[in-house]
Short mmCIF file of C-alpha atoms and ligand atoms in Angstrom, two decimals:
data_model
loop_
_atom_site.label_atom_id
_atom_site.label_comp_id
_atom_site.label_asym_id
_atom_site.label_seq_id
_atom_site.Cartn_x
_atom_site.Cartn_y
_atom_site.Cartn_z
CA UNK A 441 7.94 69.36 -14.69
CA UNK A 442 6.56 65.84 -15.46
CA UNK A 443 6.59 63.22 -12.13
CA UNK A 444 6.15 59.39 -12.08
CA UNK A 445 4.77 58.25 -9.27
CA UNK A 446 3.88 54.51 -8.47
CA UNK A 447 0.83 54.02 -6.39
CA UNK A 448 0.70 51.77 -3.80
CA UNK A 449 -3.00 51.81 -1.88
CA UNK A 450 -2.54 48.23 -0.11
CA UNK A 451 -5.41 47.52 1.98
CA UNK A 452 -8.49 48.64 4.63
CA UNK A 453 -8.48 52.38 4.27
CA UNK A 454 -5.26 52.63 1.86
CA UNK A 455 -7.08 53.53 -1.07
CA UNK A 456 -9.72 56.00 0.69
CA UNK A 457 -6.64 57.81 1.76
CA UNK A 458 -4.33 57.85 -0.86
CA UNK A 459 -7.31 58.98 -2.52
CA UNK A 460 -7.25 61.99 -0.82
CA UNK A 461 -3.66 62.54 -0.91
CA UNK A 462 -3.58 62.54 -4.50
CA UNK A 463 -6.20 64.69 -5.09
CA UNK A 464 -4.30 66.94 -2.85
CA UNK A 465 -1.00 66.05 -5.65
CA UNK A 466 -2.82 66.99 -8.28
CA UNK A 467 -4.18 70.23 -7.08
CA UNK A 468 -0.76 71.41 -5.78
CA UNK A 469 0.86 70.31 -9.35
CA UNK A 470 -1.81 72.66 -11.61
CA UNK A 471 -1.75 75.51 -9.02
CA UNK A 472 2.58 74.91 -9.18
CA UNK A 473 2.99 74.44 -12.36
CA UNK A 474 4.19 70.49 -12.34
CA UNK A 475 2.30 67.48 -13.49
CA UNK A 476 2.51 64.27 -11.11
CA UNK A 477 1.34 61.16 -13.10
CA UNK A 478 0.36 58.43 -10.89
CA UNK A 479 0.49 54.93 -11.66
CA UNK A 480 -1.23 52.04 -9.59
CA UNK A 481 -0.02 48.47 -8.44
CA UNK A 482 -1.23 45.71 -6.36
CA UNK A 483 0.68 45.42 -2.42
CA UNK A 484 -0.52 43.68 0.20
CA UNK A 485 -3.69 41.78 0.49
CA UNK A 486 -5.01 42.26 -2.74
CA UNK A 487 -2.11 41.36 -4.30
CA UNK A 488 -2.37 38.06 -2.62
CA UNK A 489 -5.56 37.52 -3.58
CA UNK A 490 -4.91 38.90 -7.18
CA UNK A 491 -1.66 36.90 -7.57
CA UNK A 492 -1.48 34.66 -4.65
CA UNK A 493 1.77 37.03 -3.40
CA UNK A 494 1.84 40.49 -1.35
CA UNK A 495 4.55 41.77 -3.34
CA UNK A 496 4.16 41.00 -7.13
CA UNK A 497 7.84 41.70 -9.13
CA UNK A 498 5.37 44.11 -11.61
CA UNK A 499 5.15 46.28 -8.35
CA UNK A 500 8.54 46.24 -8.02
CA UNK A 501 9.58 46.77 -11.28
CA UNK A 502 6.96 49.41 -11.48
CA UNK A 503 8.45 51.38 -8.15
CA UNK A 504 11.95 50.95 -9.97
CA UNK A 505 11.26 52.76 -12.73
CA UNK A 506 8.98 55.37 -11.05
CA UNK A 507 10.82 58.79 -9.44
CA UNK A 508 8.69 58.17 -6.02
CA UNK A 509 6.21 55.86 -4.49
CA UNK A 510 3.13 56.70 -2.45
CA UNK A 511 2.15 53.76 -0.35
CA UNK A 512 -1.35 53.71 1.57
CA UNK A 513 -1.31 50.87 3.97
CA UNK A 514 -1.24 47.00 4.06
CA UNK A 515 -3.06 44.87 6.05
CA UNK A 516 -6.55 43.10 7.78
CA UNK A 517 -7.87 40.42 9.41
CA UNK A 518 -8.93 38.45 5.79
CA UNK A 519 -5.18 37.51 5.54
CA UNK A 520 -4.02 37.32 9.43
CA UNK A 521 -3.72 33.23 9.25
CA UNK A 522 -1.59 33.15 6.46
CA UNK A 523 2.12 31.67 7.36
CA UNK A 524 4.37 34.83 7.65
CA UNK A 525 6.48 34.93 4.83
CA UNK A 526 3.04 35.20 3.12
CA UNK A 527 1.39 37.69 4.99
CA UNK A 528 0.76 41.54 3.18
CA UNK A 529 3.12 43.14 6.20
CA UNK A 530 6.21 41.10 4.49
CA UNK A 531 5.49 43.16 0.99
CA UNK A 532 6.58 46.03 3.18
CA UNK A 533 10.20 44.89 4.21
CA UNK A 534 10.48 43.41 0.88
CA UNK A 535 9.65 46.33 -1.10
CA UNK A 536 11.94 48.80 1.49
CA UNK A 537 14.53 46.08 0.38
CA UNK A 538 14.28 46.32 -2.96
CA UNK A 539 14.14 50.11 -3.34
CA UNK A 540 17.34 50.07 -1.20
CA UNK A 541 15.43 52.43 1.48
CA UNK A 542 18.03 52.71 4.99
CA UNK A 543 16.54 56.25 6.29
CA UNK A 544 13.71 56.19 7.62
CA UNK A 545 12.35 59.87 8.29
CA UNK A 546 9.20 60.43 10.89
CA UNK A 547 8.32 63.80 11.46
CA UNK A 548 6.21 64.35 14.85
CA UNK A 549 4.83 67.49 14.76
CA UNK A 550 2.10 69.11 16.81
CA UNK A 551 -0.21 71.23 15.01
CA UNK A 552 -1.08 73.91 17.73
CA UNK A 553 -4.42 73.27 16.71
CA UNK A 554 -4.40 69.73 18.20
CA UNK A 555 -2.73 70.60 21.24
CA UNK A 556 -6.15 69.21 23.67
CA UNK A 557 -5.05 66.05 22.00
CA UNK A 558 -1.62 65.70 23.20
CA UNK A 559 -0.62 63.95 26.57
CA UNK A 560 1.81 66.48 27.49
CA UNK A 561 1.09 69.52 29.85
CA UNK A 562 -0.51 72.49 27.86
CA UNK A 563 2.16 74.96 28.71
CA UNK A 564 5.06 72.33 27.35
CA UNK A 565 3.66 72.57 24.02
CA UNK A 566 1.39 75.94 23.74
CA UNK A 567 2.96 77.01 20.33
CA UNK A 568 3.52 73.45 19.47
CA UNK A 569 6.31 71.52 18.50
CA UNK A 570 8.22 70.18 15.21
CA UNK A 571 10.57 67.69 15.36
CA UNK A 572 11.74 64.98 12.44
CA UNK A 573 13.35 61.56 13.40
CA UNK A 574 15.84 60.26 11.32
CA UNK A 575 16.22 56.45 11.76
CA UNK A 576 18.55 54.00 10.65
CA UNK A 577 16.11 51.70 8.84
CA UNK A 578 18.28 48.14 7.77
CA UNK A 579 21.54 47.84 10.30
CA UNK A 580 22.08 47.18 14.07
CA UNK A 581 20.58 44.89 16.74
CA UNK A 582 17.24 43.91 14.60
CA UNK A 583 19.43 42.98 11.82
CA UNK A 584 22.40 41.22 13.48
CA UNK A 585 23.46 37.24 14.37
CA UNK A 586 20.89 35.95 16.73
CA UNK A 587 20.48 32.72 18.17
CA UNK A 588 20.72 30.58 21.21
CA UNK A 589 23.21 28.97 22.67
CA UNK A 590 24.40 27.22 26.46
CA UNK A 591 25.63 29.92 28.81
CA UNK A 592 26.58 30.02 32.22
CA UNK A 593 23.01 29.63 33.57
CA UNK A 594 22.13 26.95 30.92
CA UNK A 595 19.88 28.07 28.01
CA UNK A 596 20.28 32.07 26.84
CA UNK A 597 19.05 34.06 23.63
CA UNK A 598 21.18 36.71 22.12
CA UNK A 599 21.37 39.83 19.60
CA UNK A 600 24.20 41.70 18.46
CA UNK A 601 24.39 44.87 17.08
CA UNK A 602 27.07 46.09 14.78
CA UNK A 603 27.65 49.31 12.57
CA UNK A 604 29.73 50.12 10.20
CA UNK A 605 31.57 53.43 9.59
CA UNK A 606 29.85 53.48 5.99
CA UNK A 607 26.11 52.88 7.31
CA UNK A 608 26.81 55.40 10.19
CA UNK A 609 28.16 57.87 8.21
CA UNK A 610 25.04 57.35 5.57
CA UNK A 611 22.38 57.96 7.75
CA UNK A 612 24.21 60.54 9.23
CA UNK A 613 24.85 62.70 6.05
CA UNK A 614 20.65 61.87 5.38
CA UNK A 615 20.71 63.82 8.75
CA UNK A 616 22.41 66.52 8.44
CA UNK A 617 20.92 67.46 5.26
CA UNK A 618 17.38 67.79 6.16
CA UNK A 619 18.50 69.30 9.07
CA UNK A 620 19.81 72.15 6.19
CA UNK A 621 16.53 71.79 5.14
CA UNK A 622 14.96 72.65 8.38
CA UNK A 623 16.64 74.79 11.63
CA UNK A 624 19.53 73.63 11.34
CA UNK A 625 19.71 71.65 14.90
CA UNK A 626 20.67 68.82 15.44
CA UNK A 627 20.61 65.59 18.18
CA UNK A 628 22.46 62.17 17.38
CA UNK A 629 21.35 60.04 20.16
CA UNK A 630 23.24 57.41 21.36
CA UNK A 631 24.55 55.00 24.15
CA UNK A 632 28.19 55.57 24.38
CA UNK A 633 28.57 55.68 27.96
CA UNK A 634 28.49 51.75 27.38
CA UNK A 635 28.49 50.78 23.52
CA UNK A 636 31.00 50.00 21.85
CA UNK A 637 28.64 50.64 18.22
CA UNK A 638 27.34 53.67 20.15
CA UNK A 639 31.12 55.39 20.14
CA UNK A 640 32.26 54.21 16.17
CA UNK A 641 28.80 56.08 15.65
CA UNK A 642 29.42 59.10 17.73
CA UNK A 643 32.79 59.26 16.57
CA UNK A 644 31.60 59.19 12.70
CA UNK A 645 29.04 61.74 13.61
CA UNK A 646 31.95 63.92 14.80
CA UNK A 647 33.45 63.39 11.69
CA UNK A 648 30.55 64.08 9.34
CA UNK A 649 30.17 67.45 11.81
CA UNK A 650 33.11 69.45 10.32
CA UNK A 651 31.42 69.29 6.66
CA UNK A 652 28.32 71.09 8.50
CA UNK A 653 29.33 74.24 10.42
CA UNK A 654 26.17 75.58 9.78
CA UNK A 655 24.42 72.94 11.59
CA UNK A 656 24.22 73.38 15.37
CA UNK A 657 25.31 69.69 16.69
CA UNK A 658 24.90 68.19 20.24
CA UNK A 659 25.16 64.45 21.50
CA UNK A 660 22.61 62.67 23.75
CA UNK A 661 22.20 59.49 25.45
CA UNK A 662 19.20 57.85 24.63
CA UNK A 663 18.01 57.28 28.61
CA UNK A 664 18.39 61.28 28.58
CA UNK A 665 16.98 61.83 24.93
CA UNK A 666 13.59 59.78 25.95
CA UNK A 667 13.26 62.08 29.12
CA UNK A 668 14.07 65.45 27.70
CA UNK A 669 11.23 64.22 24.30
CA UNK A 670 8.90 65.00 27.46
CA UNK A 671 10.58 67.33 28.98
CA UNK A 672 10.04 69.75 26.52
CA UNK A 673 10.03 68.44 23.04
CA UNK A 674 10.10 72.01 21.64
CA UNK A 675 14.41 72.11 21.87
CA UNK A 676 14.49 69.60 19.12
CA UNK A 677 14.39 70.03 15.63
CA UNK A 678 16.36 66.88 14.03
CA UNK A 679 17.31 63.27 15.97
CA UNK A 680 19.42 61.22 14.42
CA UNK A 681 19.81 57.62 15.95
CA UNK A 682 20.11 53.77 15.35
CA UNK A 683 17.28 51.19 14.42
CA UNK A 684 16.43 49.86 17.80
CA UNK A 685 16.12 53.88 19.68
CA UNK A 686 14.54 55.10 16.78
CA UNK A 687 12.09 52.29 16.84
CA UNK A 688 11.11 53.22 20.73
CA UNK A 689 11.74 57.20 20.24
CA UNK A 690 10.00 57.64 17.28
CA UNK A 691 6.83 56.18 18.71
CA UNK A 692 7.33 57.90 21.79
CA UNK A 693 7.10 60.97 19.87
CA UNK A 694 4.45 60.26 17.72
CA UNK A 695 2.43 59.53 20.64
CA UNK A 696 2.79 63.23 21.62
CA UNK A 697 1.17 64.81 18.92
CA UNK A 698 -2.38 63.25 19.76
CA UNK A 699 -3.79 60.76 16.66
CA UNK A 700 -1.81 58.58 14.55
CA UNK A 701 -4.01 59.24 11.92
CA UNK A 702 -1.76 62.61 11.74
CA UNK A 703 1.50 61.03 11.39
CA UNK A 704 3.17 60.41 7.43
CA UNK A 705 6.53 58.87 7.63
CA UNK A 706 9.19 58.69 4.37
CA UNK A 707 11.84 55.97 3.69
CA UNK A 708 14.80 56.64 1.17
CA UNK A 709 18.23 55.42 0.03
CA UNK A 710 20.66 56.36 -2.26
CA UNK A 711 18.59 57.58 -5.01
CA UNK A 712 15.82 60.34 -5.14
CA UNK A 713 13.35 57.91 -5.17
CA UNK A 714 11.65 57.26 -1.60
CA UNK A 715 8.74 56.02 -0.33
CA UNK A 716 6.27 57.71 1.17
CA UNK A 717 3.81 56.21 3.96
CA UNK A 718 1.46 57.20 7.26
CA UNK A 719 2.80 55.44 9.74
CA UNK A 720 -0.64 53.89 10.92
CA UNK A 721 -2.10 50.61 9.13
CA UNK A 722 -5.00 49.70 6.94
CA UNK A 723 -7.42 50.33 10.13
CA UNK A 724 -9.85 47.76 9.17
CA UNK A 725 -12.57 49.15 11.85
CA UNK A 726 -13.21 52.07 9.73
CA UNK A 727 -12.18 50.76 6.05
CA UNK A 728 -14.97 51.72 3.85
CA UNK A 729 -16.71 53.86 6.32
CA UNK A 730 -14.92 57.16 5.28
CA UNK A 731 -14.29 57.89 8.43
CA UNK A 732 -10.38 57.86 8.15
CA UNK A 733 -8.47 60.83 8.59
CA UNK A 734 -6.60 61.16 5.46
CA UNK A 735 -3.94 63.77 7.03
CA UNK A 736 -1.13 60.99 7.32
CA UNK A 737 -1.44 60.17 3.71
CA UNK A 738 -1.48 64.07 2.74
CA UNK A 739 1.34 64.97 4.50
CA UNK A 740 3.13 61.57 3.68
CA UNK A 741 2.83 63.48 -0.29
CA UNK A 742 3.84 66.84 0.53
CA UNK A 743 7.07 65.02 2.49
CA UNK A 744 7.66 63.36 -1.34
CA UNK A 745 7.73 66.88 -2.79
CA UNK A 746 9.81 67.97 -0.13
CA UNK A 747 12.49 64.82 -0.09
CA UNK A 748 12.06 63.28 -3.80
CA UNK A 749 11.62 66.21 -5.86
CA UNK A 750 13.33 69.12 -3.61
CA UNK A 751 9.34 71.18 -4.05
CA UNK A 752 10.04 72.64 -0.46
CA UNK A 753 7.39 75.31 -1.69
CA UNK A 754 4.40 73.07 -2.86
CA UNK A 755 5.01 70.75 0.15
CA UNK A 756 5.02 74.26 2.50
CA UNK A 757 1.52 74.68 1.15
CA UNK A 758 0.35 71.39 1.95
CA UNK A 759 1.30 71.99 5.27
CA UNK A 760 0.32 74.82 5.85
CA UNK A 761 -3.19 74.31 4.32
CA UNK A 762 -3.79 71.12 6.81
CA UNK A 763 -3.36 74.05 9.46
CA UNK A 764 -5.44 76.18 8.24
CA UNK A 765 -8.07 73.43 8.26
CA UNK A 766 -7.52 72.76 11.83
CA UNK A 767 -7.43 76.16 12.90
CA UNK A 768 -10.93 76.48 10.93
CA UNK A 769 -11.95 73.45 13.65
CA UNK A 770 -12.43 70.85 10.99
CA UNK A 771 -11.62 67.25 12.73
CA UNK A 772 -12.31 63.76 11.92
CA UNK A 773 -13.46 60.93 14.27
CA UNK A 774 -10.60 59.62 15.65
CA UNK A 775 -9.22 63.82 16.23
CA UNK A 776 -12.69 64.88 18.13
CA UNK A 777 -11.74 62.66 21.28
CA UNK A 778 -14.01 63.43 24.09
CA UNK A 779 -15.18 67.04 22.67
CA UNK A 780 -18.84 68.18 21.46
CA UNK A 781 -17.44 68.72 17.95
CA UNK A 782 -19.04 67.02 15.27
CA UNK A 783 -16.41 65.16 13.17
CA UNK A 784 -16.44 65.34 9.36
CA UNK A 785 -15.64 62.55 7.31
CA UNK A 786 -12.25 61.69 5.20
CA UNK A 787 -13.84 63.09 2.16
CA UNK A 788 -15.29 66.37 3.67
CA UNK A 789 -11.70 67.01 5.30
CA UNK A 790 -9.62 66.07 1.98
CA UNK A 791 -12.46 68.84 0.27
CA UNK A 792 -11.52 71.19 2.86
CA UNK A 793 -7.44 70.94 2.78
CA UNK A 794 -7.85 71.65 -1.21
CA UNK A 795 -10.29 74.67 -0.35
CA UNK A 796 -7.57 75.95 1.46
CA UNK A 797 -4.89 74.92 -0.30
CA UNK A 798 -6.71 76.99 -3.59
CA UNK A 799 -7.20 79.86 -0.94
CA UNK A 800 -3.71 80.44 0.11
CA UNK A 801 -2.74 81.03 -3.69
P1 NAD B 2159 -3.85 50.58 12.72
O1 NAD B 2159 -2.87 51.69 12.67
O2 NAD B 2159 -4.38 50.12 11.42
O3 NAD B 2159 -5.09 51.00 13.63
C1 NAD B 2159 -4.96 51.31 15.02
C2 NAD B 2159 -6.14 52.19 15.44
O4 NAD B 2159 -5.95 53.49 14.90
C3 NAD B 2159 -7.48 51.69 14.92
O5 NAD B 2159 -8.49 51.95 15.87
C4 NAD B 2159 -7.73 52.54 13.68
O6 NAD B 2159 -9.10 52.73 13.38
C5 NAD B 2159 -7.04 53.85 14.07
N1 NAD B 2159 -6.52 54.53 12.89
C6 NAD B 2159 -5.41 54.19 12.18
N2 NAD B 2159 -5.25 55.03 11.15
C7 NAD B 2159 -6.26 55.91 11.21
C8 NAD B 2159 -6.65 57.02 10.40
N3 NAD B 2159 -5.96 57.42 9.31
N4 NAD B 2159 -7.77 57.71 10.75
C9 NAD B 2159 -8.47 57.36 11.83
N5 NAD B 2159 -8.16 56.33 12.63
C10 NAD B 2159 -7.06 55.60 12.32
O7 NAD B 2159 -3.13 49.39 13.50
P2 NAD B 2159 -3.66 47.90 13.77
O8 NAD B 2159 -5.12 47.92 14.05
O9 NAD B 2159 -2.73 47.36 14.76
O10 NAD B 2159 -3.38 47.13 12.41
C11 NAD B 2159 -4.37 46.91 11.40
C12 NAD B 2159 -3.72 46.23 10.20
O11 NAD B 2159 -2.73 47.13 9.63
C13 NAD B 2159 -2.95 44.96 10.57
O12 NAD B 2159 -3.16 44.03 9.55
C14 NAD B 2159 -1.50 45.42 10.65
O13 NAD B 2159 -0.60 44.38 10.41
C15 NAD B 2159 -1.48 46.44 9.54
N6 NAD B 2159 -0.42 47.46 9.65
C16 NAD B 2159 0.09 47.90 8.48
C17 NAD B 2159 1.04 48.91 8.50
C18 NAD B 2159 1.55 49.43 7.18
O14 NAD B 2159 0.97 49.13 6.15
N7 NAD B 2159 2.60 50.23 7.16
C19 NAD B 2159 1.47 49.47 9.70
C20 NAD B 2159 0.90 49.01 10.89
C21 NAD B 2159 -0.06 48.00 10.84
#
């Protein structure tokens, strides 16, 4: 089958990475049978200093009509004085915005390979660990009335948060089904002991519960959820939770699994069509250095085969052929830490995930 895909490189080390990750694509399409056509447009910084905006209405119209976008990273000190609502981050709300994208999915997964590189105690993760967050991406507390105003000690600030039963019950269906696609376990984490948006949300997960039976279902408070992540991060397989602890959890996971240079991330909506990202930035230390690890933006693809075009198969192989190359010993810089290995560079490690990836056919 034919796939559009809209490329987004951005800035810094963007384009060396989504490079690599659609090299990787393209080899997984001719040894699967599919073709993915890709199709570039200007985000970020050099749209600014292409069309003196970071988010151009071509690129939008161009992710519109595409079936997925692949999005390297934005970004870099060139454009760091510009006033904020002119900056390359705000292409990223904007375009999240305008591809109606209010799941935000970030796996953390520890490649046993890599486990020297994680924090945690080496018998907490010895066979590693595989767990997706599924985060409410454009409701709550970052998205409700603000302000300040006199209170009983003079001057205060406030937030609000508010759900409704139709944005809980979205990202909680988005949960539930890739925890089908996964092992079937699943964590909503909440505050309900005190919020009043934390019980219309655990109540509306209850709800959503009965049309799952297969799926294995337990609450947790989010004190408890960010103790047990360290605890032993291997009894989760799928959290489900609002913006504001999926902001703080999701980083607290990611921070387990050793580099952030490992980490892809995908954001969806309604449609098929998501978009597909690493959650680290244009890294401007390293841009043009090839020293980038371009795992992020790999596994940031094989998560658009997986969520976009339902290729659990071809995205398996991804994944399974960045293992390979890790269990081969392959690392780059930022992976190699204090060890004598010598790193390779973000081409040599792309060239080795399609080796393997060829290999395992
Ligand atoms: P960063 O993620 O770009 O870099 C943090 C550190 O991690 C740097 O030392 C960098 O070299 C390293 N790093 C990041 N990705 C790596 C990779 N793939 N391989 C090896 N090392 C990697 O964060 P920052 O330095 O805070 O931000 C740099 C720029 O990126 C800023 O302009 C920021 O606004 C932007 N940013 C963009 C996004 C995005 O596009 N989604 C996200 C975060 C930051």
């Amino acid at each position: 089958m034919d796939y559009q895909i809209a490329l987004l490189s951005g800035d810094g080390i963007g384009p060396e990475i989504t490079e690599a990750s659609v090299s990787v694509l393209e080899k997984t399409g001719a040894l699967f049978g599919h073709s993915f056509h890709f199709k570039p447009y200007l985000i970020g910084g050099n749209a600014i200093d292409a069309c003196g905006e970071p988010l151009p209405q071509e690129t939008v119209s161009g992710c519109l009509a595409s079936d997925s976008v692949l999005l390297g990273a934005v970004g870099g000190p060139k454009w760091d004085d510009l006033p904020g609502d002119r900056r390359p981050e705000k292409a990223l709300l904007g375009i999240r915005a305008a591809l109606g994208l209010y799941t935000n999915l970030r796996p953390a997964k520890l490649f046993p390979a890599l486990r020297g590189a994680s924090p945690l105690r080496a018998d907490l993760i010895a066979n590693g660990f595989d767990i997706l967050i599924v985060r409410e991406l454009t409701g709550g507390i970052y998205f409700g009335d603000r302000g300040y105003r006199n209170g009983r000690y003079g001057e205060e600030a406030f937030d609000t948060e508010s759900y409704s039963v139709t944005e809980i019950e979205r990202i909680g269906r988005a949960a539930f089904e890739a925890a089908m696609q996964r092992n079937r376990r699943l964590v909503s984490v909440d505050k309900a002991n005190v919020l009043e948006t934390s019980r219309l949300w655990r109540k509306t997960m209850h709800m959503l519960a009965e049309s799952y039976p297969e799926v294995q279902y337990r609450d947790l408070f989010v004190d408890n959820a960010a103790m047990q992540l360290v605890r032993d991060p291997r009894q989760f397989d799928v959290i489900v939770t609002s913006n504001m602890f999926g902001d703080i959890l999701s980083d607290e996971a990611s921070q387990l699994t050793g580099s952030i240079g490992m980490l892809a991330s995908a954001s969806l909506g309604d449609s098929k069509r998501g978009l597909y990202e690493p959650i680290h930035g244009s890294a401007p230390d390293i841009a043009g250095k090839n020293l980038a690890n371009p795992v992020a933006a790999i596994l940031s693809g094989a998560m658009m085969l997986r969520y976009s075009f339902g290729l659990n198969r071809e995205a398996d192989a991804i994944e399974s052929a960045v293992n390979t190359v890790l269990e081969q010993g392959f690392r780059t810089a930022d992976l190699v830490g204090v060890s004598c290995i010598e790193p390779v560079s973000c081409t040599e490690m792309t060239a080795q995930i399609l080796n393997a990836l060829s290999s395992a056919e």
